[in-house]
Amino acid sequence: MSRPGRTFTEAAIAGIGATEFSKESGRSELQLAAECSLAACEDAGVNPADIDGMITFTIDNSDEVTLARCLGVKDLAYTARIPGGGAAAAATIFQAMALVNAGVCKNVLVWRAMNERSQYRFGQNPAQGQMSYSAGNGTGSLLWCVPFGAMTPASWGALQTSRYMHTYGVSNRDLGYLAVQQRAYAATNPKAWFYEKPITLEDHQNSKWIQEPWLRLLDCCQESDGGQALLITSLERARDLRQKPVKISGACQSIPYNVEVISNYYHDDLTIMPEAWGTAKRLYAQTGMQPSDMQAAMLYEAFSPHALMQLEAFGFCGKGEAKDFIKSGEIAIDGSLPINTHGGLLGEAYIHGMNSMAEGVRQVRGTSVNQVKKRKVENVLVSSGMAGAILSAV
Amino acid sequence: MTEATEAPATPKPTRIAPIVTLDSKSFWDAADREEFVGQKCGDCGQFTFPPRPMCPHCHSLARVEVKLSGYGTVHSYTIPRHPHPFGFKEAPVVAVILLDEGIRFVSNVVGVTPEDMKFDMPVEVMFEPTMNQHKLPVFRPRSTR
């Protein structure tokens, strides 16, 4: 018999848990983290005391050990905090998978919890003393943006995508079709902040400019309070747990040379997201799958153009074709690739991308409120640009 | 005190000062002297931006500061409408400038209305004052080529 920790073990997502998504949680970020983590464990049927790995990403204010102390974790074997903020959302799944694959951990908790609307605001100019350009936050080159009036994520994102939109003739109205579809998904999702609040293309076009002439208000993710956690364990163990196991068929990170988070202006070709192309290449090589093997995708969209650029990076359409792909209804529930079926970060909430990871799990389980039914869901792509995973039915 | 000799009509700059790190200090010191400089490797001669302590091509630690042409083109741009950027009376045009030396630099394009902004338009460097008596490089449409 081989020694423990020296065998390859398939990994699966066994539990998901979240708090409500709001604009004012009324409690601490640590409490949100503890509540969603407990919910993920209960969903799986795993005792929180048995968690032995904990992973989050930068710009989370809750300390690992403090959270472990809330949950009564009795013997933590591994912790990590992945750089890049929301770009690392899918990287949590990758690193948890790798730990389980290597036999280093048995029950890995990944989480993100924030009061990003009531306690502080990502979307506003940074307040005095609040400008924390700390290593790992993915904010390296923001020093080179802020004195010029590019002070918000929307401004950094617009500078990043305007060359793409210009090159392929993507108008702001074209982006509206994405916002309308995602708000339609949110409208039928009781957990979404914009539940029962669909929009029309005219609503989109009447919303105020945030970044002229690229992004309107309805192209931007929300600012939200809330927490989201996932529990990753071995596929073998997950089969015996409470929920239908969701196998992690492949997962990876990709940070090509000269790419950085959001102030991402220094790589060769600003009409693509090289990190998403890198993630796609690695994921398809790992799994032997191709775009047509996916029945749905959750694509990180802090700002709507990034969803278009990821559709192209993952090969769901050609370069410059995403606007027509969206306009023709391919991302609707009966289309060839429904995306962000919970309403996404625009419609459900902005839990820094982690809530989109959870929707990927629900689609594989068959429990989404906007369940893909046209084809049986075998594989779902979840992407945060710099990382991605393919979640599969077993 | 310099304030006593200053003309009373001169409005005080409201733009925030550069955020200076040890690896970018020489760039901003030069900007204070109204010089637009880039970082070139002292061994292999390649330009790098943002500045960094090691050349990614040959790993040399020798950094040479060279005066840049100050010419470039608008590679991408945006006008931040909401929230209004702190320290600006009018919403600025923020742009990624592709410098003739082949490196990219985020800055402002001044002296042009948002409607007249064009991709790839030629621009040239000039300097604007900031709070705390610093200066930074911005760009205006290039008059002659």
XYZ file of C-alpha atoms in Angstrom:
539
model
C 0.000 0.000 0.000
C 1.312 3.450 -0.917
C 1.915 5.944 1.801
C -0.700 8.619 2.427
C 0.221 11.873 0.732
C 2.023 10.069 -2.091
C -0.924 9.163 -4.283
C -2.975 11.156 -6.765
C -6.451 11.830 -5.441
C -9.268 13.255 -7.591
C -10.885 16.335 -6.084
C -14.496 17.487 -5.961
C -16.552 20.346 -4.622
C -18.755 18.871 -1.929
C -20.345 21.950 -0.401
C -21.320 25.527 -1.128
C -22.557 28.094 1.365
C -23.379 31.758 1.354
C -24.889 34.491 3.464
C -27.581 36.718 2.033
C -26.249 39.268 -0.464
C -27.093 42.811 0.586
C -25.969 46.407 0.705
C -25.683 46.459 4.474
C -25.066 43.188 6.268
C -25.134 44.757 9.737
C -22.411 42.458 11.041
C -18.666 42.013 10.788
C -16.856 40.597 7.789
C -15.500 37.886 10.077
C -19.025 36.905 11.019
C -20.013 36.753 7.334
C -16.950 34.560 6.700
C -17.840 32.254 9.576
C -21.506 31.982 8.550
C -20.829 31.149 4.894
C -18.066 28.710 5.826
C -20.337 26.883 8.234
C -23.062 26.820 5.579
C -20.672 25.218 3.069
C -19.699 22.552 5.609
C -23.331 21.841 6.472
C -24.232 21.667 2.786
C -21.542 19.020 2.345
C -22.156 17.242 5.637
C -18.589 17.830 6.812
C -17.732 18.764 10.390
C -15.982 22.190 10.317
C -13.544 20.844 12.903
C -12.189 18.554 10.174
C -11.206 21.368 7.805
C -7.464 21.018 7.237
C -6.865 23.584 4.476
C -8.025 27.199 4.175
C -7.666 29.400 1.113
C -8.858 32.901 0.310
C -7.451 35.744 -1.788
C -6.047 39.182 -1.190
C -8.187 42.131 -0.064
C -10.081 39.862 2.358
C -9.908 41.381 5.817
C -10.582 38.242 7.850
C -7.597 36.461 9.278
C -7.281 32.747 8.543
C -6.494 31.770 12.099
C -9.264 33.924 13.528
C -11.769 32.317 11.182
C -10.413 28.850 12.017
C -10.941 29.702 15.670
C -14.605 30.537 14.960
C -15.114 27.259 13.159
C -13.252 25.155 15.716
C -10.774 23.863 13.141
C -8.684 21.443 15.128
C -5.581 20.852 13.004
C -4.951 23.111 10.037
C -2.399 21.685 7.592
C -2.325 24.438 4.975
C -3.306 28.090 4.435
C -2.852 30.375 1.460
C -3.936 33.824 0.387
C -3.722 34.138 -3.384
C -2.715 37.453 -4.974
C -4.851 39.376 -7.433
C -8.100 40.062 -5.606
C -11.108 38.819 -7.604
C -8.878 37.590 -10.429
C -7.945 34.817 -7.992
C -11.532 33.654 -7.372
C -11.145 30.516 -9.492
C -7.564 30.088 -8.300
C -8.950 29.082 -4.906
C -10.537 26.042 -6.573
C -7.287 25.284 -8.395
C -5.145 25.392 -5.270
C -7.673 23.413 -3.225
C -7.766 20.796 -5.989
C -3.974 20.596 -6.064
C -3.832 20.048 -2.290
C -6.379 17.252 -2.480
C -4.697 15.779 -5.580
C -1.406 15.632 -3.697
C -2.958 14.154 -0.586
C -1.827 17.129 1.501
C -5.353 18.030 2.651
C -8.667 16.247 2.992
C -11.128 19.105 3.508
C -10.232 22.472 2.049
C -12.354 25.515 2.808
C -12.228 28.431 0.375
C -14.031 31.649 1.216
C -14.502 35.343 0.499
C -16.561 37.632 2.716
C -16.862 41.383 2.624
C -18.811 44.472 3.587
C -17.786 46.126 0.379
C -20.837 48.381 0.248
C -21.583 49.304 3.846
C -18.087 49.388 5.334
C -16.017 50.663 2.386
C -16.605 51.078 -1.337
C -14.478 49.630 -4.125
C -16.184 51.849 -6.689
C -15.416 55.225 -5.141
C -12.269 57.337 -5.186
C -9.924 55.944 -2.576
C -10.224 57.930 0.639
C -7.189 59.459 2.235
C -5.235 56.788 4.025
C -7.282 54.070 2.413
C -5.016 53.781 -0.621
C -3.352 50.515 0.162
C -1.100 49.573 -2.690
C 0.110 46.514 -0.867
C 1.953 43.732 -2.592
C -0.385 41.006 -3.768
C -3.460 43.180 -4.077
C -2.875 43.324 -7.802
C -2.423 47.039 -7.578
C 1.204 47.412 -8.629
C 0.772 49.882 -11.471
C -2.114 51.825 -9.981
C 0.576 54.176 -8.705
C 0.980 55.150 -12.343
C -2.774 55.742 -12.809
C -4.093 57.579 -9.760
C -2.396 60.987 -10.220
C -3.984 61.165 -13.683
C -7.532 60.793 -12.410
C -7.869 57.047 -13.022
C -8.839 56.360 -9.433
C -11.488 53.634 -9.605
C -11.653 50.041 -10.848
C -14.045 51.181 -13.608
C -11.478 53.674 -14.911
C -8.713 51.068 -14.889
C -11.021 48.545 -16.539
C -12.131 51.002 -19.222
C -8.541 51.844 -20.141
C -7.907 48.117 -20.443
C -10.851 47.336 -22.711
C -11.282 50.452 -24.833
C -8.638 49.331 -27.306
C -10.551 46.050 -27.695
C -13.878 47.830 -28.136
C -12.371 50.286 -30.629
C -10.611 47.582 -32.660
C -13.684 45.389 -33.053
C -16.290 48.149 -33.199
C -17.974 47.134 -29.939
C -20.332 49.946 -28.928
C -21.673 50.573 -25.460
C -25.081 49.549 -26.813
C -23.572 46.180 -27.792
C -22.585 45.683 -24.155
C -26.180 46.367 -23.200
C -27.300 42.979 -24.521
C -25.105 41.285 -21.916
C -26.450 43.444 -19.090
C -30.054 42.814 -20.156
C -29.523 39.030 -20.247
C -27.779 38.906 -16.891
C -30.426 41.062 -15.265
C -33.034 38.706 -16.723
C -31.275 35.837 -14.954
C -31.078 37.878 -11.738
C -34.768 38.701 -11.999
C -35.669 35.045 -11.439
C -33.016 34.408 -8.768
C -34.382 35.112 -5.262
C -30.836 35.423 -3.885
C -29.985 38.189 -6.369
C -29.998 41.811 -5.241
C -31.834 42.587 -8.488
C -34.431 39.839 -8.032
C -37.596 40.732 -9.960
C -35.855 43.797 -11.419
C -35.122 43.101 -15.083
C -33.925 45.896 -17.369
C -34.420 46.796 -21.010
C -31.790 47.884 -23.493
C -33.215 51.398 -23.147
C -32.715 51.281 -19.367
C -29.121 50.343 -20.064
C -28.661 53.159 -22.557
C -30.284 55.652 -20.170
C -28.029 54.741 -17.240
C -25.330 57.301 -16.500
C -21.840 57.199 -17.890
C -19.301 55.849 -15.466
C -16.509 55.801 -18.052
C -17.409 57.645 -21.239
C -17.760 56.409 -23.935
C -17.274 52.824 -22.769
C -19.034 51.895 -19.527
C -22.423 52.935 -18.177
C -23.653 52.224 -14.665
C -25.377 49.021 -15.812
C -22.093 47.681 -17.238
C -20.534 47.707 -13.784
C -20.729 45.078 -11.080
C -22.463 45.927 -7.866
C -20.900 46.812 -4.566
C -22.187 44.175 -2.152
C -22.022 42.852 1.383
C -21.925 39.090 1.791
C -19.898 35.930 1.998
C -19.465 32.823 -0.140
C -17.595 29.631 0.672
C -16.895 26.268 -0.977
C -15.751 22.989 0.566
C -13.401 20.853 -1.525
C -12.576 17.257 -0.716
C -11.696 14.034 -2.523
C -14.093 12.767 -5.159
C -14.205 9.445 -3.342
C -15.287 11.063 -0.086
C -17.666 13.446 -1.845
C -19.599 10.462 -3.213
C -20.524 9.541 0.355
C -21.444 13.063 1.434
C -24.751 14.911 1.375
C -24.706 16.444 -2.123
C -24.152 15.162 -5.602
C -20.364 15.492 -6.084
C -19.037 18.056 -8.523
C -15.743 16.828 -9.887
C -12.959 19.333 -10.551
C -11.867 17.984 -13.935
C -9.213 20.632 -14.337
C -8.159 23.922 -12.817
C -5.259 26.316 -13.235
C -3.866 29.809 -12.944
C -2.244 31.778 -15.764
C -0.310 35.013 -15.437
C 1.650 35.575 -18.673
C 4.628 37.952 -18.820
C 3.796 41.645 -18.369
C 0.195 40.895 -17.390
C -1.141 42.339 -14.170
C -4.550 42.702 -12.559
C -6.696 45.529 -13.959
C -3.942 48.126 -14.619
C -3.092 45.696 -17.357
C -1.671 47.914 -20.094
C 1.847 46.635 -20.586
C 1.467 43.342 -22.450
C 1.696 43.191 -26.231
C -1.921 43.174 -27.412
C -4.595 45.099 -25.538
C -7.348 43.590 -27.702
C -7.060 40.303 -25.799
C -6.838 39.137 -22.187
C -3.632 37.060 -22.383
C -4.288 35.660 -18.905
C -7.638 34.213 -20.031
C -6.073 32.802 -23.211
C -3.413 31.206 -20.992
C -6.030 29.815 -18.629
C -7.986 28.373 -21.566
C -4.953 26.722 -23.127
C -3.906 25.133 -19.847
C -7.438 23.969 -18.936
C -8.132 22.389 -22.312
C -4.705 20.688 -22.282
C -5.311 19.355 -18.759
C -8.746 17.930 -19.508
C -8.624 17.118 -23.213
C -11.858 19.070 -23.516
C -12.836 21.813 -25.937
C -15.299 24.716 -25.841
C -18.141 22.581 -27.211
C -17.860 20.294 -24.177
C -19.179 23.086 -21.932
C -22.911 23.497 -21.341
C -22.552 26.741 -19.378
C -19.879 29.200 -18.252
C -19.459 31.622 -15.373
C -17.163 34.420 -16.518
C -15.910 37.087 -14.123
C -17.462 40.389 -15.175
C -16.594 43.213 -12.829
C -17.230 45.180 -16.035
C -19.175 43.769 -18.959
C -16.461 43.941 -21.671
C -14.389 41.430 -19.714
C -17.072 38.796 -20.292
C -16.830 39.413 -24.035
C -13.053 39.108 -23.998
C -13.262 35.841 -22.038
C -15.835 34.372 -24.447
C -13.210 34.897 -27.149
C -10.287 33.701 -25.022
C -12.021 30.408 -24.222
C -12.864 29.845 -27.863
C -16.663 30.072 -27.627
C -16.457 32.469 -30.556
C -13.727 34.066 -32.648
C -11.829 37.263 -31.870
C -14.121 40.247 -32.172
C -17.210 38.036 -32.463
C -18.407 38.126 -28.853
C -20.738 41.090 -29.393
C -22.626 39.202 -32.097
C -22.531 35.977 -30.076
C -24.277 37.794 -27.232
C -26.692 39.748 -29.415
C -27.861 36.590 -31.165
C -28.985 35.047 -27.873
C -26.299 32.375 -27.501
C -25.876 33.255 -23.801
C -29.594 32.902 -23.027
C -30.838 29.820 -21.173
C -31.743 28.063 -24.439
C -28.648 29.289 -26.289
C -25.465 27.388 -27.053
C -23.666 28.728 -23.961
C -25.677 30.245 -21.125
C -23.334 32.399 -19.028
C -23.624 33.852 -15.540
C -27.022 32.267 -15.041
C -27.330 33.574 -11.460
C -27.220 37.113 -12.813
C -23.474 37.399 -12.386
C -21.645 40.130 -10.576
C -23.878 42.668 -12.318
C -27.129 41.082 -11.261
C -26.735 38.783 -8.269
C -23.970 40.369 -6.173
C -20.287 41.166 -6.213
C -18.749 38.706 -3.810
C -15.500 39.193 -5.654
C -16.356 36.418 -8.114
C -16.874 33.639 -5.567
C -20.654 33.667 -5.987
C -20.117 32.835 -9.666
C -18.029 29.804 -8.684
C -20.984 28.611 -6.596
C -23.357 28.990 -9.554
C -21.053 26.739 -11.570
C -21.511 24.099 -8.862
C -25.313 24.497 -8.907
C -25.458 24.068 -12.685
C -23.531 20.777 -12.419
C -25.724 19.639 -9.539
C -28.823 20.610 -11.520
C -30.078 22.926 -8.795
C -29.728 26.408 -10.297
C -32.861 28.542 -10.261
C -32.030 29.123 -13.919
C -31.041 25.554 -14.681
C -29.742 24.787 -18.166
C -32.127 22.161 -19.517
C -31.615 22.233 -23.244
C -28.667 19.897 -22.829
C -27.695 17.808 -19.832
C -25.045 19.723 -17.925
C -21.858 17.669 -17.951
C -19.242 20.413 -17.729
C -19.260 24.039 -16.646
C -16.390 26.467 -17.104
C -15.772 28.914 -14.263
C -13.260 31.693 -14.931
C -11.847 34.691 -13.134
C -9.526 35.506 -16.015
C -6.219 34.734 -14.321
C -7.591 31.360 -13.216
C -10.269 28.911 -14.234
C -11.739 25.501 -13.576
C -13.879 22.955 -15.349
C -16.504 21.481 -13.031
C -18.035 18.199 -14.105
C -20.862 15.819 -13.329
C -19.873 12.294 -12.325
C 8.687 81.836 2.111
C 8.002 81.352 -1.558
C 4.305 82.052 -1.065
C 5.029 85.729 -0.473
C 6.629 86.115 -3.896
C 3.925 84.159 -5.743
C 1.419 86.082 -7.823
C -1.872 85.983 -5.870
C -3.837 85.073 -9.023
C -2.017 81.751 -9.524
C -4.473 79.008 -8.566
C -3.053 76.330 -6.337
C -2.687 72.975 -8.100
C -5.349 70.513 -6.970
C -4.073 67.400 -8.729
C -2.735 64.846 -6.260
C 1.008 64.400 -6.128
C 2.719 61.355 -7.618
C 2.946 58.291 -5.403
C 6.684 57.726 -5.239
C 8.324 54.384 -4.553
C 12.041 53.706 -4.276
C 12.076 52.114 -7.730
C 10.200 55.010 -9.387
C 11.863 57.906 -7.549
C 14.268 58.881 -10.329
C 11.366 59.113 -12.795
C 9.426 61.519 -10.584
C 12.532 63.520 -9.614
C 13.138 64.081 -13.328
C 9.497 65.065 -13.845
C 9.919 67.750 -11.198
C 12.657 69.172 -13.454
C 10.268 68.878 -16.437
C 12.264 66.023 -17.891
C 10.510 62.937 -19.243
C 12.837 60.017 -18.727
C 12.646 56.287 -19.272
C 14.525 53.362 -17.839
C 16.867 51.494 -20.111
C 18.995 48.509 -19.229
C 22.650 49.526 -18.800
C 23.765 46.250 -20.347
C 21.343 45.097 -23.056
C 19.821 48.518 -23.763
C 16.144 47.507 -23.701
C 13.488 49.837 -22.305
C 11.279 48.695 -19.418
C 8.175 50.243 -17.954
C 7.041 50.354 -15.203
C 10.544 50.827 -13.767
C 12.001 47.850 -11.927
C 15.276 47.020 -10.245
C 16.231 44.170 -12.629
C 16.214 43.887 -16.407
C 13.833 41.044 -17.343
C 15.833 40.304 -20.494
C 19.405 39.977 -19.172
C 18.915 40.308 -15.380
C 21.305 43.217 -15.161
C 20.934 45.566 -12.206
C 22.475 48.427 -14.162
C 19.793 51.000 -14.845
C 20.302 53.938 -17.155
C 18.006 56.893 -17.210
C 17.504 58.256 -20.702
C 15.569 61.264 -21.904
C 12.581 60.134 -23.938
C 11.396 61.825 -27.118
C 8.134 62.795 -25.455
C 6.270 61.730 -28.584
C 3.676 59.028 -28.770
C 0.154 58.068 -29.813
C -3.109 57.478 -27.971
C -3.448 53.709 -27.554
C -6.594 53.739 -25.419
C -8.494 56.336 -23.430
C -11.432 56.954 -21.118
C -13.217 59.852 -19.478
C -13.993 59.118 -15.815
C -17.462 60.625 -15.287
C -18.568 59.015 -12.068
C -17.350 59.305 -9.426
C -15.705 62.583 -10.349
C -11.950 62.094 -9.905
C -10.564 63.869 -6.872
C -8.513 66.973 -7.649
C -9.882 67.701 -11.132
C -12.234 70.580 -12.026
C -13.325 68.947 -15.273
C -13.282 65.206 -15.901
C -9.852 64.544 -17.433
C -9.119 62.461 -20.501
C -7.078 59.537 -19.181
C -5.115 57.682 -21.826
C -2.610 54.916 -22.333
C 0.076 56.560 -24.456
C 2.176 54.355 -26.707
C 5.513 56.176 -26.672
C 7.725 56.253 -29.751
C 10.241 54.244 -27.720
C 7.739 51.362 -27.664
C 6.693 51.531 -24.011
C 3.253 52.450 -22.682
C 2.536 55.161 -20.141
C -0.766 56.132 -18.511
C -1.303 59.879 -18.574
C -3.760 62.612 -19.547
C -4.444 64.190 -22.889
C -5.032 67.904 -22.367
C -6.151 70.653 -24.712
C -8.630 68.424 -26.499
C -12.366 67.913 -26.013
C -13.632 64.373 -25.387
C -15.432 64.487 -28.759
C -12.160 65.161 -30.548
C -10.325 62.234 -28.995
C -9.111 59.763 -31.602
C -7.279 56.477 -31.249
C -3.698 56.607 -32.486
C -3.640 60.419 -32.540
C -0.105 61.797 -32.200
C 0.636 63.523 -28.907
C 3.592 65.201 -27.227
C 4.598 65.578 -23.613
C 4.204 68.656 -21.410
C 4.145 69.090 -17.635
C 1.455 70.046 -15.150
C 1.854 71.000 -11.505
C 0.472 68.913 -8.632
C -0.123 69.484 -4.964
C 3.018 69.621 -2.816
C 4.971 71.350 -5.614
C 5.549 68.374 -7.852
C 5.093 68.046 -11.595
C 3.964 65.233 -13.817
C 4.030 64.498 -17.539
C 0.804 64.905 -19.527
C 0.259 64.991 -23.270
C -1.279 67.380 -25.791
C -2.086 66.834 -29.467
C 1.110 67.065 -31.462
C 1.071 70.151 -33.646
C 3.768 69.329 -36.188
C 5.201 66.020 -37.157
